[in-house]
C-alpha cells in the first residue's frame, strides 16, 4: 500500500498497474484510417510496380454522398470483356485501402462490376483494371461524404 495522505484514500499498487496498462494501450492505438501513401502502396502491390495509365476505366459513383454506410458504385472498362482480367477498388481514408478485387474471365460477359461499399469520410477513390496484355488502366474520383461510416466523426 502506498503512503496515505491524511484524508485521502490509499492508492493501491493494483490501481497503479491498471492505470499504467491503460496508458500503454492508448499509446499503441493509432487512428483507424489509411493515408494516400498507403493507397498508392496498395495499388503498387496490385499492379506489381507497373504505373496504371489514366483512361479506359469509368468509375460511376455519386460525388456527394449523404450516408457513407452503403454507397453504390459501378466500375466499367472499355473494350471486350475477355481482355479484362481484374478490377480493383481502392480508397485512401478507409481503415483498409484495398476495398475489393474482382477477377474476371473470358466468360464474364461484361467488363463491369457493381457493388456497395462503406466510406469512412470524404476521400479519393481509385479503380484499377488489369488487362490481358499486362497493362493497367485507372480512374480516380473525389467524393464528399456527409455522414461517415466505418469510424465516428471525421478522420484525421
PDB file of N, CA, C and O in Angstrom, residues 4-5 9 12 16 19 21 25 28 32 41 54 62 68 71 74 93 95 131 135 141:
ATOM      1  N   UNK A   4      -0.220   7.166   2.616  1.00  0.00           N
ATOM      2  CA  UNK A   4      -1.550   7.746   2.694  1.00  0.00           C
ATOM      3  C   UNK A   4      -1.447   9.202   3.154  1.00  0.00           C
ATOM      4  O   UNK A   4      -0.859   9.491   4.180  1.00  0.00           O
ATOM      5  N   UNK A   5      -2.006  10.100   2.330  1.00  0.00           N
ATOM      6  CA  UNK A   5      -2.096  11.488   2.723  1.00  0.00           C
ATOM      7  C   UNK A   5      -3.323  11.598   3.604  1.00  0.00           C
ATOM      8  O   UNK A   5      -4.356  10.991   3.324  1.00  0.00           O
ATOM      9  N   UNK A   9      -7.929   8.575   0.171  1.00  0.00           N
ATOM     10  CA  UNK A   9      -7.993   7.124   0.199  1.00  0.00           C
ATOM     11  C   UNK A   9      -6.647   6.556  -0.221  1.00  0.00           C
ATOM     12  O   UNK A   9      -5.916   7.158  -1.008  1.00  0.00           O
ATOM     13  N   UNK A  12      -3.586   1.877  -4.194  1.00  0.00           N
ATOM     14  CA  UNK A  12      -3.107   0.505  -4.204  1.00  0.00           C
ATOM     15  C   UNK A  12      -2.223   0.273  -5.415  1.00  0.00           C
ATOM     16  O   UNK A  12      -2.394   0.897  -6.462  1.00  0.00           O
ATOM     17  N   UNK A  16      -2.437   1.291  -9.669  1.00  0.00           N
ATOM     18  CA  UNK A  16      -1.364   1.878 -10.476  1.00  0.00           C
ATOM     19  C   UNK A  16      -1.037   1.007 -11.681  1.00  0.00           C
ATOM     20  O   UNK A  16      -0.799   1.509 -12.785  1.00  0.00           O
ATOM     21  N   UNK A  19      -3.804   1.430 -14.276  1.00  0.00           N
ATOM     22  CA  UNK A  19      -3.676   2.730 -14.931  1.00  0.00           C
ATOM     23  C   UNK A  19      -2.512   2.727 -15.918  1.00  0.00           C
ATOM     24  O   UNK A  19      -2.609   3.260 -17.030  1.00  0.00           O
ATOM     25  N   UNK A  21      -1.255   0.106 -17.522  1.00  0.00           N
ATOM     26  CA  UNK A  21      -1.626  -0.725 -18.667  1.00  0.00           C
ATOM     27  C   UNK A  21      -2.562   0.041 -19.597  1.00  0.00           C
ATOM     28  O   UNK A  21      -2.452  -0.047 -20.820  1.00  0.00           O
ATOM     29  N   UNK A  25      -1.925   0.994 -23.620  1.00  0.00           N
ATOM     30  CA  UNK A  25      -2.870   0.677 -24.702  1.00  0.00           C
ATOM     31  C   UNK A  25      -3.212   1.926 -25.497  1.00  0.00           C
ATOM     32  O   UNK A  25      -3.322   1.877 -26.715  1.00  0.00           O
ATOM     33  N   UNK A  28      -0.542   2.605 -28.006  1.00  0.00           N
ATOM     34  CA  UNK A  28      -0.456   1.660 -29.116  1.00  0.00           C
ATOM     35  C   UNK A  28      -1.564   1.830 -30.139  1.00  0.00           C
ATOM     36  O   UNK A  28      -1.419   1.433 -31.288  1.00  0.00           O
ATOM     37  N   UNK A  32      -7.799   4.909 -37.077  1.00  0.00           N
ATOM     38  CA  UNK A  32      -8.252   3.831 -37.949  1.00  0.00           C
ATOM     39  C   UNK A  32      -8.546   4.338 -39.344  1.00  0.00           C
ATOM     40  O   UNK A  32      -9.640   4.183 -39.856  1.00  0.00           O
ATOM     41  N   UNK A  41       0.651   2.562 -52.139  1.00  0.00           N
ATOM     42  CA  UNK A  41       1.377   1.310 -51.910  1.00  0.00           C
ATOM     43  C   UNK A  41       0.500   0.103 -52.238  1.00  0.00           C
ATOM     44  O   UNK A  41       0.969  -0.873 -52.832  1.00  0.00           O
ATOM     45  N   UNK A  54      -4.043   6.535 -66.884  1.00  0.00           N
ATOM     46  CA  UNK A  54      -5.434   7.008 -66.804  1.00  0.00           C
ATOM     47  C   UNK A  54      -6.167   6.724 -68.116  1.00  0.00           C
ATOM     48  O   UNK A  54      -5.592   6.860 -69.186  1.00  0.00           O
ATOM     49  N   UNK A  62     -21.652   8.561 -57.014  1.00  0.00           N
ATOM     50  CA  UNK A  62     -22.103   9.922 -56.712  1.00  0.00           C
ATOM     51  C   UNK A  62     -20.959  10.688 -56.052  1.00  0.00           C
ATOM     52  O   UNK A  62     -20.215  10.134 -55.240  1.00  0.00           O
ATOM     53  N   UNK A  68     -22.527   7.343 -45.768  1.00  0.00           N
ATOM     54  CA  UNK A  68     -21.419   6.501 -46.213  1.00  0.00           C
ATOM     55  C   UNK A  68     -21.550   5.037 -45.859  1.00  0.00           C
ATOM     56  O   UNK A  68     -20.620   4.269 -46.089  1.00  0.00           O
ATOM     57  N   UNK A  71     -22.696   2.735 -50.090  1.00  0.00           N
ATOM     58  CA  UNK A  71     -22.586   3.616 -51.253  1.00  0.00           C
ATOM     59  C   UNK A  71     -22.530   2.754 -52.521  1.00  0.00           C
ATOM     60  O   UNK A  71     -21.596   1.976 -52.692  1.00  0.00           O
ATOM     61  N   UNK A  74     -20.346   1.619 -59.622  1.00  0.00           N
ATOM     62  CA  UNK A  74     -20.147   0.745 -60.769  1.00  0.00           C
ATOM     63  C   UNK A  74     -18.823   1.114 -61.429  1.00  0.00           C
ATOM     64  O   UNK A  74     -18.513   2.292 -61.583  1.00  0.00           O
ATOM     65  N   UNK A  93      -8.848   6.832 -47.387  1.00  0.00           N
ATOM     66  CA  UNK A  93      -9.085   7.203 -45.989  1.00  0.00           C
ATOM     67  C   UNK A  93      -9.916   6.184 -45.218  1.00  0.00           C
ATOM     68  O   UNK A  93     -10.278   6.433 -44.083  1.00  0.00           O
ATOM     69  N   UNK A  95     -10.324   2.467 -43.237  1.00  0.00           N
ATOM     70  CA  UNK A  95      -9.344   1.675 -42.486  1.00  0.00           C
ATOM     71  C   UNK A  95      -8.542   0.715 -43.370  1.00  0.00           C
ATOM     72  O   UNK A  95      -7.373   0.491 -43.127  1.00  0.00           O
ATOM     73  N   UNK A 131      -5.401  -5.674 -67.520  1.00  0.00           N
ATOM     74  CA  UNK A 131      -5.789  -6.176 -68.828  1.00  0.00           C
ATOM     75  C   UNK A 131      -4.992  -7.444 -69.166  1.00  0.00           C
ATOM     76  O   UNK A 131      -3.953  -7.723 -68.558  1.00  0.00           O
ATOM     77  N   UNK A 135      -1.197  -4.587 -69.200  1.00  0.00           N
ATOM     78  CA  UNK A 135      -1.297  -3.153 -68.915  1.00  0.00           C
ATOM     79  C   UNK A 135      -2.327  -2.903 -67.808  1.00  0.00           C
ATOM     80  O   UNK A 135      -3.189  -3.746 -67.531  1.00  0.00           O
ATOM     81  N   UNK A 141     -11.784   9.232 -58.505  1.00  0.00           N
ATOM     82  CA  UNK A 141     -12.835  10.212 -58.240  1.00  0.00           C
ATOM     83  C   UNK A 141     -12.702  10.701 -56.803  1.00  0.00           C
ATOM     84  O   UNK A 141     -12.264   9.965 -55.925  1.00  0.00           O
TER      85      UNK A 141
END
